[in-house]
mmCIF file of C-alpha atoms and ligand atoms in Angstrom:
data_model
loop_
_atom_site.group_PDB
_atom_site.id
_atom_site.type_symbol
_atom_site.label_atom_id
_atom_site.label_comp_id
_atom_site.label_asym_id
_atom_site.label_seq_id
_atom_site.Cartn_x
_atom_site.Cartn_y
_atom_site.Cartn_z
ATOM 1 C CA UNK A 966 -12.808 61.636 -109.502
ATOM 2 C CA UNK A 967 -10.849 63.958 -111.756
ATOM 3 C CA UNK A 968 -7.513 65.148 -110.408
ATOM 4 C CA UNK A 969 -6.876 68.898 -110.542
ATOM 5 C CA UNK A 970 -3.540 69.391 -112.298
ATOM 6 C CA UNK A 971 -2.983 72.591 -110.311
ATOM 7 C CA UNK A 972 -2.330 70.294 -107.356
ATOM 8 C CA UNK A 973 1.107 69.208 -108.603
ATOM 9 C CA UNK A 974 4.661 70.384 -108.843
ATOM 10 C CA UNK A 975 6.483 69.027 -111.901
ATOM 11 C CA UNK A 976 7.596 65.887 -110.095
ATOM 12 C CA UNK A 977 4.063 65.176 -108.923
ATOM 13 C CA UNK A 978 2.733 65.700 -112.422
ATOM 14 C CA UNK A 979 5.344 63.304 -113.811
ATOM 15 C CA UNK A 980 4.186 60.648 -111.340
ATOM 16 C CA UNK A 981 0.591 61.319 -112.393
ATOM 17 C CA UNK A 982 1.517 60.937 -116.089
ATOM 18 C CA UNK A 983 3.245 57.661 -115.323
ATOM 19 C CA UNK A 984 0.156 56.447 -113.513
ATOM 20 C CA UNK A 985 -1.721 57.031 -116.787
ATOM 21 C CA UNK A 986 0.856 54.900 -118.589
ATOM 22 C CA UNK A 987 2.513 57.927 -120.189
ATOM 23 C CA UNK A 988 6.183 58.849 -120.420
ATOM 24 C CA UNK A 989 7.371 61.148 -117.673
ATOM 25 C CA UNK A 990 8.584 63.835 -120.076
ATOM 26 C CA UNK A 991 5.013 64.467 -121.197
ATOM 27 C CA UNK A 992 4.587 66.096 -117.815
ATOM 28 C CA UNK A 993 6.923 68.934 -118.814
ATOM 29 C CA UNK A 994 4.813 69.757 -121.857
ATOM 30 C CA UNK A 995 1.644 69.551 -119.821
ATOM 31 C CA UNK A 996 3.077 71.656 -116.989
ATOM 32 C CA UNK A 997 4.036 74.365 -119.476
ATOM 33 C CA UNK A 998 0.569 74.370 -120.988
ATOM 34 C CA UNK A 999 -1.025 74.759 -117.596
ATOM 35 C CA UNK A 1000 1.251 77.270 -115.902
ATOM 36 C CA UNK A 1001 3.007 79.136 -118.697
ATOM 37 C CA UNK A 1002 0.146 79.323 -121.156
ATOM 38 C CA UNK A 1003 -2.733 79.255 -118.713
ATOM 39 C CA UNK A 1004 -4.585 76.530 -120.612
ATOM 40 C CA UNK A 1005 -7.527 74.873 -118.928
ATOM 41 C CA UNK A 1006 -8.850 72.854 -121.884
ATOM 42 C CA UNK A 1007 -6.981 69.736 -122.953
ATOM 43 C CA UNK A 1008 -8.112 70.229 -126.542
ATOM 44 C CA UNK A 1009 -6.064 73.430 -126.698
ATOM 45 C CA UNK A 1010 -2.846 71.513 -126.009
ATOM 46 C CA UNK A 1011 -2.057 71.059 -129.668
ATOM 47 C CA UNK A 1012 1.294 69.307 -129.336
ATOM 48 C CA UNK A 1013 -0.035 66.525 -127.120
ATOM 49 C CA UNK A 1014 -1.158 63.330 -128.834
ATOM 50 C CA UNK A 1015 -4.912 62.944 -129.102
ATOM 51 C CA UNK A 1016 -4.740 59.697 -127.134
ATOM 52 C CA UNK A 1017 -3.112 61.524 -124.214
ATOM 53 C CA UNK A 1018 -5.577 64.379 -124.399
ATOM 54 C CA UNK A 1019 -8.435 61.878 -124.276
ATOM 55 C CA UNK A 1020 -6.901 60.157 -121.281
ATOM 56 C CA UNK A 1021 -6.496 63.480 -119.535
ATOM 57 C CA UNK A 1022 -10.084 64.432 -120.283
ATOM 58 C CA UNK A 1023 -11.221 61.287 -118.535
ATOM 59 C CA UNK A 1024 -8.989 61.626 -115.483
ATOM 60 C CA UNK A 1025 -7.974 65.215 -114.921
ATOM 61 C CA UNK A 1026 -9.132 68.803 -114.883
ATOM 62 C CA UNK A 1027 -7.598 72.253 -114.551
ATOM 63 C CA UNK A 1028 -9.937 74.139 -112.307
ATOM 64 C CA UNK A 1029 -9.442 77.513 -110.672
ATOM 65 C CA UNK A 1030 -11.253 78.875 -107.637
ATOM 66 C CA UNK A 1031 -14.522 80.740 -108.186
ATOM 67 C CA UNK A 1032 -14.098 84.499 -107.838
ATOM 68 C CA UNK A 1033 -16.584 86.046 -105.435
ATOM 69 C CA UNK A 1034 -15.468 89.635 -105.815
ATOM 70 C CA UNK A 1035 -12.753 91.633 -107.499
ATOM 71 C CA UNK A 1036 -11.887 95.143 -106.481
ATOM 72 C CA UNK A 1037 -9.426 97.552 -107.949
ATOM 73 C CA UNK A 1038 -7.934 100.317 -105.922
ATOM 74 C CA UNK A 1039 -7.238 103.765 -107.262
ATOM 75 C CA UNK A 1040 -3.532 102.905 -106.877
ATOM 76 C CA UNK A 1041 -3.853 99.863 -109.184
ATOM 77 C CA UNK A 1042 -3.882 97.258 -106.406
ATOM 78 C CA UNK A 1043 -6.345 94.468 -107.173
ATOM 79 C CA UNK A 1044 -7.963 92.289 -104.533
ATOM 80 C CA UNK A 1045 -9.768 89.064 -105.304
ATOM 81 C CA UNK A 1046 -11.951 87.142 -102.903
ATOM 82 C CA UNK A 1047 -12.025 83.454 -103.853
ATOM 83 C CA UNK A 1048 -14.607 80.937 -102.717
ATOM 84 C CA UNK A 1049 -12.974 77.850 -101.192
ATOM 85 C CA UNK A 1050 -16.265 76.208 -100.240
ATOM 86 C CA UNK A 1051 -17.939 75.484 -96.920
ATOM 87 C CA UNK A 1052 -18.622 79.172 -96.284
ATOM 88 C CA UNK A 1053 -14.920 80.076 -96.424
ATOM 89 C CA UNK A 1054 -13.175 82.509 -98.710
ATOM 90 C CA UNK A 1055 -9.574 83.619 -99.102
ATOM 91 C CA UNK A 1056 -8.070 86.768 -100.486
ATOM 92 C CA UNK A 1057 -5.302 87.412 -102.961
ATOM 93 C CA UNK A 1058 -3.839 90.830 -103.649
ATOM 94 C CA UNK A 1059 -1.910 92.050 -106.690
ATOM 95 C CA UNK A 1060 0.337 95.031 -106.044
ATOM 96 C CA UNK A 1061 1.780 96.695 -109.157
ATOM 97 C CA UNK A 1062 4.933 98.754 -108.831
ATOM 98 C CA UNK A 1063 7.090 100.367 -111.481
ATOM 99 C CA UNK A 1064 9.727 97.634 -111.405
ATOM 100 C CA UNK A 1065 7.731 94.582 -110.313
ATOM 101 C CA UNK A 1066 4.344 92.976 -109.901
ATOM 102 C CA UNK A 1067 3.810 91.319 -106.532
ATOM 103 C CA UNK A 1068 1.113 88.804 -105.695
ATOM 104 C CA UNK A 1069 0.200 88.313 -102.047
ATOM 105 C CA UNK A 1070 -1.170 84.788 -101.619
ATOM 106 C CA UNK A 1071 -3.183 83.095 -98.844
ATOM 107 C CA UNK A 1072 -2.190 79.715 -97.415
ATOM 108 C CA UNK A 1073 -5.099 78.921 -95.080
ATOM 109 C CA UNK A 1074 -8.749 79.801 -94.562
ATOM 110 C CA UNK A 1075 -8.381 81.657 -91.264
ATOM 111 C CA UNK A 1076 -5.360 81.137 -89.033
ATOM 112 C CA UNK A 1077 -4.755 79.258 -85.794
ATOM 113 C CA UNK A 1078 -1.959 81.488 -84.498
ATOM 114 C CA UNK A 1079 -4.363 84.186 -83.351
ATOM 115 C CA UNK A 1080 -2.163 87.286 -83.333
ATOM 116 C CA UNK A 1081 -3.914 90.116 -81.543
ATOM 117 C CA UNK A 1082 -3.425 92.676 -84.296
ATOM 118 C CA UNK A 1083 -4.542 90.487 -87.205
ATOM 119 C CA UNK A 1084 -8.106 90.208 -88.446
ATOM 120 C CA UNK A 1085 -7.437 86.762 -89.946
ATOM 121 C CA UNK A 1086 -6.218 85.676 -86.512
ATOM 122 C CA UNK A 1087 -9.412 87.001 -84.950
ATOM 123 C CA UNK A 1088 -11.489 84.902 -87.346
ATOM 124 C CA UNK A 1089 -9.961 81.687 -86.058
ATOM 125 C CA UNK A 1090 -8.854 78.713 -88.085
ATOM 126 C CA UNK A 1091 -11.049 77.069 -90.641
ATOM 127 C CA UNK A 1092 -8.782 74.833 -92.728
ATOM 128 C CA UNK A 1093 -5.570 74.421 -94.658
ATOM 129 C CA UNK A 1094 -5.681 75.208 -98.348
ATOM 130 C CA UNK A 1095 -4.674 72.431 -100.742
ATOM 131 C CA UNK A 1096 -1.711 72.904 -103.059
ATOM 132 C CA UNK A 1097 -4.084 73.549 -105.953
ATOM 133 C CA UNK A 1098 -5.931 76.232 -103.977
ATOM 134 C CA UNK A 1099 -2.635 78.016 -103.282
ATOM 135 C CA UNK A 1100 -1.449 77.707 -106.887
ATOM 136 C CA UNK A 1101 -4.846 78.575 -108.335
ATOM 137 C CA UNK A 1102 -4.437 82.076 -106.874
ATOM 138 C CA UNK A 1103 -1.243 82.604 -108.895
ATOM 139 C CA UNK A 1104 -2.513 80.775 -111.975
ATOM 140 C CA UNK A 1105 -5.657 82.866 -112.080
ATOM 141 C CA UNK A 1106 -4.013 86.209 -111.328
ATOM 142 C CA UNK A 1107 -1.130 85.772 -113.784
ATOM 143 C CA UNK A 1108 -3.277 84.708 -116.720
ATOM 144 C CA UNK A 1109 -6.071 87.103 -115.917
ATOM 145 C CA UNK A 1110 -3.619 90.017 -115.843
ATOM 146 C CA UNK A 1111 -1.862 88.954 -119.053
ATOM 147 C CA UNK A 1112 -5.154 88.665 -120.848
ATOM 148 C CA UNK A 1113 -6.550 91.939 -119.654
ATOM 149 C CA UNK A 1114 -3.320 93.846 -120.163
ATOM 150 C CA UNK A 1115 -2.929 92.270 -123.580
ATOM 151 C CA UNK A 1116 0.607 91.053 -122.892
ATOM 152 C CA UNK A 1117 2.303 87.706 -123.493
ATOM 153 C CA UNK A 1118 5.101 88.087 -121.016
ATOM 154 C CA UNK A 1119 5.020 87.480 -117.282
ATOM 155 C CA UNK A 1120 3.213 90.081 -115.185
ATOM 156 C CA UNK A 1121 3.826 88.694 -111.692
ATOM 157 C CA UNK A 1122 7.520 88.799 -110.806
ATOM 158 C CA UNK A 1123 7.266 88.377 -107.025
ATOM 159 C CA UNK A 1124 5.156 86.261 -104.718
ATOM 160 C CA UNK A 1125 4.754 86.863 -101.007
ATOM 161 C CA UNK A 1126 3.011 84.319 -98.796
ATOM 162 C CA UNK A 1127 1.551 87.138 -96.715
ATOM 163 C CA UNK A 1128 -2.147 86.729 -97.285
ATOM 164 C CA UNK A 1129 -4.396 84.862 -94.889
ATOM 165 C CA UNK A 1130 -2.928 82.075 -92.805
ATOM 166 C CA UNK A 1131 0.388 80.829 -91.485
ATOM 167 C CA UNK A 1132 2.133 79.168 -94.447
ATOM 168 C CA UNK A 1133 4.430 77.078 -92.261
ATOM 169 C CA UNK A 1134 1.428 75.527 -90.545
ATOM 170 C CA UNK A 1135 0.379 74.235 -93.949
ATOM 171 C CA UNK A 1136 3.762 72.922 -94.935
ATOM 172 C CA UNK A 1137 2.803 69.832 -96.938
ATOM 173 C CA UNK A 1138 0.633 71.834 -99.334
ATOM 174 C CA UNK A 1139 2.966 74.826 -99.403
ATOM 175 C CA UNK A 1140 6.149 73.152 -100.655
ATOM 176 C CA UNK A 1141 4.821 71.750 -103.976
ATOM 177 C CA UNK A 1142 3.180 75.128 -104.613
ATOM 178 C CA UNK A 1143 6.507 76.906 -104.042
ATOM 179 C CA UNK A 1144 8.254 74.424 -106.332
ATOM 180 C CA UNK A 1145 5.797 75.132 -109.139
ATOM 181 C CA UNK A 1146 6.399 78.860 -108.671
ATOM 182 C CA UNK A 1147 10.172 78.361 -108.963
ATOM 183 C CA UNK A 1148 10.166 75.784 -111.754
ATOM 184 C CA UNK A 1149 11.470 77.059 -115.096
ATOM 185 C CA UNK A 1150 8.665 75.133 -116.769
ATOM 186 C CA UNK A 1151 6.175 76.694 -114.336
ATOM 187 C CA UNK A 1152 6.352 80.358 -113.342
ATOM 188 C CA UNK A 1153 10.152 80.535 -113.335
ATOM 189 C CA UNK A 1154 10.277 82.893 -110.363
ATOM 190 C CA UNK A 1155 13.596 83.495 -108.677
ATOM 191 C CA UNK A 1156 14.013 82.117 -105.135
ATOM 192 C CA UNK A 1157 14.831 85.640 -104.063
ATOM 193 C CA UNK A 1158 11.477 86.844 -105.316
ATOM 194 C CA UNK A 1159 9.343 84.270 -103.549
ATOM 195 C CA UNK A 1160 8.952 85.117 -99.880
ATOM 196 C CA UNK A 1161 7.468 82.985 -97.146
ATOM 197 C CA UNK A 1162 6.345 85.060 -94.202
ATOM 198 C CA UNK A 1163 6.052 83.306 -90.863
ATOM 199 C CA UNK A 1164 5.105 84.134 -87.310
ATOM 200 C CA UNK A 1165 7.900 81.762 -86.299
ATOM 201 C CA UNK A 1166 7.135 78.059 -86.693
ATOM 202 C CA UNK A 1167 10.693 77.050 -85.827
ATOM 203 C CA UNK A 1168 10.767 73.358 -86.874
ATOM 204 C CA UNK A 1169 9.235 74.182 -90.240
ATOM 205 C CA UNK A 1170 11.723 76.994 -90.838
ATOM 206 C CA UNK A 1171 14.412 74.324 -90.529
ATOM 207 C CA UNK A 1172 12.617 72.065 -92.962
ATOM 208 C CA UNK A 1173 12.020 74.825 -95.475
ATOM 209 C CA UNK A 1174 15.719 75.653 -95.563
ATOM 210 C CA UNK A 1175 16.431 72.075 -96.643
ATOM 211 C CA UNK A 1176 13.400 71.402 -98.828
ATOM 212 C CA UNK A 1177 12.882 74.647 -100.673
ATOM 213 C CA UNK A 1178 14.877 77.659 -99.506
ATOM 214 C CA UNK A 1179 13.180 80.861 -100.600
ATOM 215 C CA UNK A 1180 13.360 84.362 -99.140
ATOM 216 C CA UNK A 1181 12.146 84.456 -95.552
ATOM 217 C CA UNK A 1182 10.265 87.156 -93.672
ATOM 218 C CA UNK A 1183 9.743 86.693 -89.947
ATOM 219 C CA UNK A 1184 6.999 88.559 -88.141
ATOM 220 C CA UNK A 1185 8.738 89.767 -85.015
ATOM 221 C CA UNK A 1186 6.574 92.578 -83.590
ATOM 222 C CA UNK A 1187 8.226 92.717 -80.160
ATOM 223 C CA UNK A 1188 11.687 92.895 -78.613
ATOM 224 C CA UNK A 1189 10.859 90.787 -75.548
ATOM 225 C CA UNK A 1190 9.196 87.443 -74.882
ATOM 226 C CA UNK A 1191 6.725 88.973 -72.453
ATOM 227 C CA UNK A 1192 5.329 91.285 -75.083
ATOM 228 C CA UNK A 1193 5.630 88.823 -77.965
ATOM 229 C CA UNK A 1194 3.818 86.105 -75.968
ATOM 230 C CA UNK A 1195 0.937 88.504 -75.809
ATOM 231 C CA UNK A 1196 0.915 89.678 -79.433
ATOM 232 C CA UNK A 1197 1.905 86.438 -81.187
ATOM 233 C CA UNK A 1198 0.768 83.529 -78.992
ATOM 234 C CA UNK A 1199 3.016 81.095 -80.906
ATOM 235 C CA UNK A 1200 5.925 82.752 -79.107
ATOM 236 C CA UNK A 1201 5.051 80.740 -75.997
ATOM 237 C CA UNK A 1202 5.983 77.629 -77.952
ATOM 238 C CA UNK A 1203 8.959 79.055 -79.839
ATOM 239 C CA UNK A 1204 10.393 81.964 -77.847
ATOM 240 C CA UNK A 1205 12.672 84.626 -79.285
ATOM 241 C CA UNK A 1206 15.967 82.904 -78.578
ATOM 242 C CA UNK A 1207 14.824 79.810 -80.497
ATOM 243 C CA UNK A 1208 13.278 81.858 -83.262
ATOM 244 C CA UNK A 1209 16.441 83.869 -83.766
ATOM 245 C CA UNK A 1210 18.667 80.809 -83.867
ATOM 246 C CA UNK A 1211 16.337 79.295 -86.467
ATOM 247 C CA UNK A 1212 16.771 82.505 -88.493
ATOM 248 C CA UNK A 1213 20.504 82.087 -88.280
ATOM 249 C CA UNK A 1214 20.344 78.482 -89.434
ATOM 250 C CA UNK A 1215 18.037 79.491 -92.270
ATOM 251 C CA UNK A 1216 20.585 81.966 -93.544
ATOM 252 C CA UNK A 1217 23.032 79.137 -94.246
ATOM 253 C CA UNK A 1218 20.826 78.127 -97.179
ATOM 254 C CA UNK A 1219 18.745 81.215 -97.878
ATOM 255 C CA UNK A 1220 18.802 82.785 -101.352
ATOM 256 C CA UNK A 1221 19.234 86.199 -99.756
ATOM 257 C CA UNK A 1222 21.889 86.933 -97.179
ATOM 258 C CA UNK A 1223 19.495 88.564 -94.732
ATOM 259 C CA UNK A 1224 16.200 87.881 -93.010
ATOM 260 C CA UNK A 1225 13.422 90.435 -93.284
ATOM 261 C CA UNK A 1226 11.827 91.162 -89.929
ATOM 262 C CA UNK A 1227 8.323 92.516 -90.057
ATOM 263 C CA UNK A 1228 7.194 94.702 -87.220
ATOM 264 C CA UNK A 1229 3.612 95.891 -86.964
ATOM 265 C CA UNK A 1230 3.588 99.274 -85.255
ATOM 266 C CA UNK A 1231 0.978 99.478 -82.497
ATOM 267 C CA UNK A 1232 0.329 102.706 -80.651
ATOM 268 C CA UNK A 1233 1.632 102.587 -77.090
ATOM 269 C CA UNK A 1234 2.267 98.830 -77.293
ATOM 270 C CA UNK A 1235 5.530 98.182 -79.148
ATOM 271 C CA UNK A 1236 6.511 101.552 -80.616
ATOM 272 C CA UNK A 1237 8.609 103.359 -77.989
ATOM 273 C CA UNK A 1238 12.222 104.466 -78.550
ATOM 274 C CA UNK A 1239 13.276 102.132 -75.681
ATOM 275 C CA UNK A 1240 11.675 99.239 -77.503
ATOM 276 C CA UNK A 1241 13.498 100.204 -80.701
ATOM 277 C CA UNK A 1242 16.784 100.155 -78.801
ATOM 278 C CA UNK A 1243 15.924 96.805 -77.227
ATOM 279 C CA UNK A 1244 15.150 95.423 -80.672
ATOM 280 C CA UNK A 1245 18.458 96.650 -81.993
ATOM 281 C CA UNK A 1246 20.276 95.026 -79.079
ATOM 282 C CA UNK A 1247 18.346 91.791 -79.611
ATOM 283 C CA UNK A 1248 19.308 91.304 -83.258
ATOM 284 C CA UNK A 1249 22.873 92.491 -82.663
ATOM 285 C CA UNK A 1250 23.291 90.040 -79.823
ATOM 286 C CA UNK A 1251 21.928 87.262 -82.017
ATOM 287 C CA UNK A 1252 24.215 88.480 -84.799
ATOM 288 C CA UNK A 1253 21.651 88.130 -87.565
ATOM 289 C CA UNK A 1254 22.026 89.988 -90.847
ATOM 290 C CA UNK A 1255 18.568 91.474 -91.242
ATOM 291 C CA UNK A 1256 16.392 94.215 -92.588
ATOM 292 C CA UNK A 1257 13.371 95.677 -90.857
ATOM 293 C CA UNK A 1258 10.068 96.368 -92.425
ATOM 294 C CA UNK A 1259 7.896 98.506 -90.175
ATOM 295 C CA UNK A 1260 4.211 98.071 -90.964
ATOM 296 C CA UNK A 1261 1.906 100.761 -89.622
ATOM 297 C CA UNK A 1262 -0.951 98.794 -88.040
ATOM 298 C CA UNK A 1263 -4.079 98.555 -90.156
ATOM 299 C CA UNK A 1264 -6.800 98.905 -87.588
ATOM 300 C CA UNK A 1265 -9.998 96.888 -87.345
ATOM 301 C CA UNK A 1266 -12.532 97.443 -84.575
ATOM 302 C CA UNK A 1267 -12.338 94.074 -82.774
ATOM 303 C CA UNK A 1268 -8.621 94.491 -82.098
ATOM 304 C CA UNK A 1269 -8.958 97.369 -79.668
ATOM 305 C CA UNK A 1270 -5.566 98.561 -80.936
ATOM 306 C CA UNK A 1271 -4.474 101.735 -82.680
ATOM 307 C CA UNK A 1272 -1.952 102.578 -85.360
ATOM 308 C CA UNK A 1273 1.252 104.176 -84.089
ATOM 309 C CA UNK A 1274 1.552 107.900 -84.616
ATOM 310 C CA UNK A 1275 3.618 108.876 -87.606
ATOM 311 C CA UNK A 1276 6.316 110.566 -85.576
ATOM 312 C CA UNK A 1277 6.709 107.433 -83.420
ATOM 313 C CA UNK A 1278 7.155 105.279 -86.531
ATOM 314 C CA UNK A 1279 9.739 107.739 -87.883
ATOM 315 C CA UNK A 1280 11.612 107.848 -84.602
ATOM 316 C CA UNK A 1281 11.581 104.049 -84.294
ATOM 317 C CA UNK A 1282 12.932 103.734 -87.835
ATOM 318 C CA UNK A 1283 15.619 106.332 -87.144
ATOM 319 C CA UNK A 1284 16.911 104.397 -84.130
ATOM 320 C CA UNK A 1285 17.186 101.186 -86.151
ATOM 321 C CA UNK A 1286 18.802 103.030 -89.067
ATOM 322 C CA UNK A 1287 21.291 104.765 -86.790
ATOM 323 C CA UNK A 1288 22.100 101.348 -85.409
ATOM 324 C CA UNK A 1289 23.071 100.263 -88.916
ATOM 325 C CA UNK A 1290 19.970 98.282 -89.864
ATOM 326 C CA UNK A 1291 18.321 98.752 -93.228
ATOM 327 C CA UNK A 1292 14.801 99.777 -92.280
ATOM 328 C CA UNK A 1293 11.808 100.564 -94.426
ATOM 329 C CA UNK A 1294 8.356 101.756 -93.529
ATOM 330 C CA UNK A 1295 5.783 99.912 -95.569
ATOM 331 C CA UNK A 1296 3.506 102.064 -97.665
ATOM 332 C CA UNK A 1297 -0.031 100.910 -97.352
ATOM 333 C CA UNK A 1298 -1.483 99.916 -100.676
ATOM 334 C CA UNK A 1299 -5.073 99.372 -101.670
ATOM 335 C CA UNK A 1300 -6.348 101.240 -98.617
ATOM 336 C CA UNK A 1301 -9.621 102.113 -100.317
ATOM 337 C CA UNK A 1302 -10.418 98.415 -100.893
ATOM 338 C CA UNK A 1303 -9.220 97.036 -97.540
ATOM 339 C CA UNK A 1304 -6.393 95.157 -99.200
ATOM 340 C CA UNK A 1305 -3.712 96.077 -96.685
ATOM 341 C CA UNK A 1306 -1.936 93.597 -94.409
ATOM 342 C CA UNK A 1307 -4.112 92.105 -91.752
ATOM 343 C CA UNK A 1308 -7.283 93.517 -93.226
ATOM 344 C CA UNK A 1309 -7.959 90.446 -95.246
ATOM 345 C CA UNK A 1310 -11.204 89.040 -93.975
ATOM 346 C CA UNK A 1311 -12.436 86.101 -95.942
ATOM 347 C CA UNK A 1312 -15.596 84.863 -94.411
ATOM 348 C CA UNK A 1313 -18.241 84.358 -97.062
ATOM 349 C CA UNK A 1314 -20.871 84.449 -94.375
ATOM 350 C CA UNK A 1315 -19.759 88.015 -93.855
ATOM 351 C CA UNK A 1316 -20.057 88.823 -97.496
ATOM 352 C CA UNK A 1317 -23.037 91.107 -97.221
ATOM 353 C CA UNK A 1318 -21.065 93.160 -94.823
ATOM 354 C CA UNK A 1319 -18.016 93.245 -97.067
ATOM 355 C CA UNK A 1320 -20.015 94.103 -100.182
ATOM 356 C CA UNK A 1321 -21.876 96.770 -98.272
ATOM 357 C CA UNK A 1322 -18.643 98.491 -97.417
ATOM 358 C CA UNK A 1323 -17.194 98.041 -100.835
ATOM 359 C CA UNK A 1324 -20.204 99.308 -102.736
ATOM 360 C CA UNK A 1325 -19.559 102.688 -101.168
ATOM 361 C CA UNK A 1326 -16.163 102.624 -102.733
ATOM 362 C CA UNK A 1327 -15.129 102.691 -106.303
ATOM 363 C CA UNK A 1328 -15.642 99.293 -107.890
ATOM 364 C CA UNK A 1329 -14.203 99.192 -111.345
ATOM 365 C CA UNK A 1330 -15.424 96.577 -113.764
ATOM 366 C CA UNK A 1331 -13.227 93.887 -115.303
ATOM 367 C CA UNK A 1332 -12.912 95.474 -118.719
ATOM 368 C CA UNK A 1333 -11.360 98.575 -117.282
ATOM 369 C CA UNK A 1334 -8.277 96.695 -116.207
ATOM 370 C CA UNK A 1335 -7.155 96.736 -119.777
ATOM 371 C CA UNK A 1336 -6.860 100.499 -119.511
ATOM 372 C CA UNK A 1337 -4.283 100.145 -116.776
ATOM 373 C CA UNK A 1338 -1.375 99.624 -119.118
ATOM 374 C CA UNK A 1339 0.950 101.208 -116.601
ATOM 375 C CA UNK A 1340 0.238 98.394 -114.162
ATOM 376 C CA UNK A 1341 3.359 96.475 -115.088
HETATM 377 N N1 LIG B 2521 1.084 84.311 -91.002
HETATM 378 C C1 LIG B 2521 2.196 84.923 -91.615
HETATM 379 C C2 LIG B 2521 1.879 85.554 -92.947
HETATM 380 C C3 LIG B 2521 0.595 86.290 -93.085
HETATM 381 S S1 LIG B 2521 0.458 87.788 -92.195
HETATM 382 C C4 LIG B 2521 2.849 85.923 -90.691
HETATM 383 O O1 LIG B 2521 2.275 86.245 -89.654
HETATM 384 O O2 LIG B 2521 3.962 86.341 -90.996
HETATM 385 C C5 LIG B 2521 1.497 88.866 -93.151
HETATM 386 C C6 LIG B 2521 2.028 90.074 -92.396
HETATM 387 O O3 LIG B 2521 0.969 90.993 -92.085
HETATM 388 C C7 LIG B 2521 2.656 89.696 -91.061
HETATM 389 O O4 LIG B 2521 3.871 90.334 -90.857
HETATM 390 C C8 LIG B 2521 1.634 90.195 -90.083
HETATM 391 O O5 LIG B 2521 2.207 90.434 -88.859
HETATM 392 C C9 LIG B 2521 1.118 91.431 -90.744
HETATM 393 N N2 LIG B 2521 -0.158 91.888 -90.216
HETATM 394 C C10 LIG B 2521 -1.177 91.134 -89.771
HETATM 395 N N3 LIG B 2521 -2.195 91.913 -89.346
HETATM 396 C C11 LIG B 2521 -1.809 93.186 -89.545
HETATM 397 C C12 LIG B 2521 -2.443 94.451 -89.343
HETATM 398 N N4 LIG B 2521 -3.678 94.535 -88.864
HETATM 399 N N5 LIG B 2521 -1.755 95.555 -89.674
HETATM 400 C C13 LIG B 2521 -0.516 95.476 -90.205
HETATM 401 N N6 LIG B 2521 0.124 94.323 -90.421
HETATM 402 C C14 LIG B 2521 -0.515 93.185 -90.099
HETATM 403 FE FE1 LIG B 2522 -1.894 84.185 -88.535
HETATM 404 FE FE2 LIG B 2522 0.019 85.770 -89.570
HETATM 405 FE FE3 LIG B 2522 -2.378 86.769 -88.801
HETATM 406 FE FE4 LIG B 2522 -0.644 85.940 -86.953
HETATM 407 S S1 LIG B 2522 -0.365 87.644 -88.393
HETATM 408 S S2 LIG B 2522 -2.849 85.485 -86.998
HETATM 409 S S3 LIG B 2522 0.261 84.196 -87.985
HETATM 410 S S4 LIG B 2522 -2.016 85.329 -90.462
#
């Protein structure tokens, strides 16, 4: 069976080349063709010997994920739904800003953590994505955007593992994908611009710091174990004190000198001024350099939860800021196409439902992307 070359970091590709009886350094050329130039035909790889190209044709392929839908928001955010087979789909979101282009990538079909406020969590767990399925999201988005914007240079400058799934519960597939993102012969992204977001898988946070330290975001959502046990069930396994010490250990090797804490603001659940003060005390006590990112909850009916009122979010932020913590309130992007955090719902079986909703909204065709020159 042909091997998908998107499944490898550079080291893995070198081992694959050796297994074909080729010199290891050929892997660098091949890796550049695949990731930097977006090639998917071996015949296009003009500086590779014909004999190698023939060998590759017989043993390998470069295959992306089929796109089920693509939607473009009025704010330039693009959401793709990719088919990963077996009735599952995952979503990838491109968020253009004036100074960067961020791609939000999925790591699993569904998620086993089951956070109460997350629609992916409500879906349950289907399966881990393979390395190639994680990388295919970046490969496709980067080369699609370059082509349709008519540019040669890199469009995606930042990656956040904040799509569907818990990346640290798919560690073995995640790490080679991260390495390909960081590799100068791959996407050449800075460690500070690749962020893994986790609900707090403590042992894997320790491994990541040694294997591939990138920026870390930790989904906190509550100042106490009682509340966090309820919102993020994984807290029962790795309670706050353990999670915070893992954050501290991570900082010894992290590319940034702070941890980003994400905090989804839920009306009447975790948004009171007392809770803000408790949160402040918690991170001070643990002595963790950190920033807070408050995410107004993106509601979905099955959650039974509501978004915090604006004034509560502002007040919460003010308390953290007054306490000396850098705090931002996340703008929601792609609202009109359901591309915001926790709204990613990738069940193909549900597709009729999804398309029904989306057809009411503005669906812009592929060609029109080229008009969005301001996207970068
Ligand atoms: N599993 C990882 C990464 C994916 S979720 C994690 O939990 O960190 C990415 C971010 O979106 C997390 O901070 C998560 O808490 C947040 N999120 C999930 N559902 C949300 C919702 N409905 N509204 C706002 N944020 C949500
Ligand atoms: Fe999984 Fe993250 Fe959603 Fe929790 S918030 S269910 S960990 S994807």
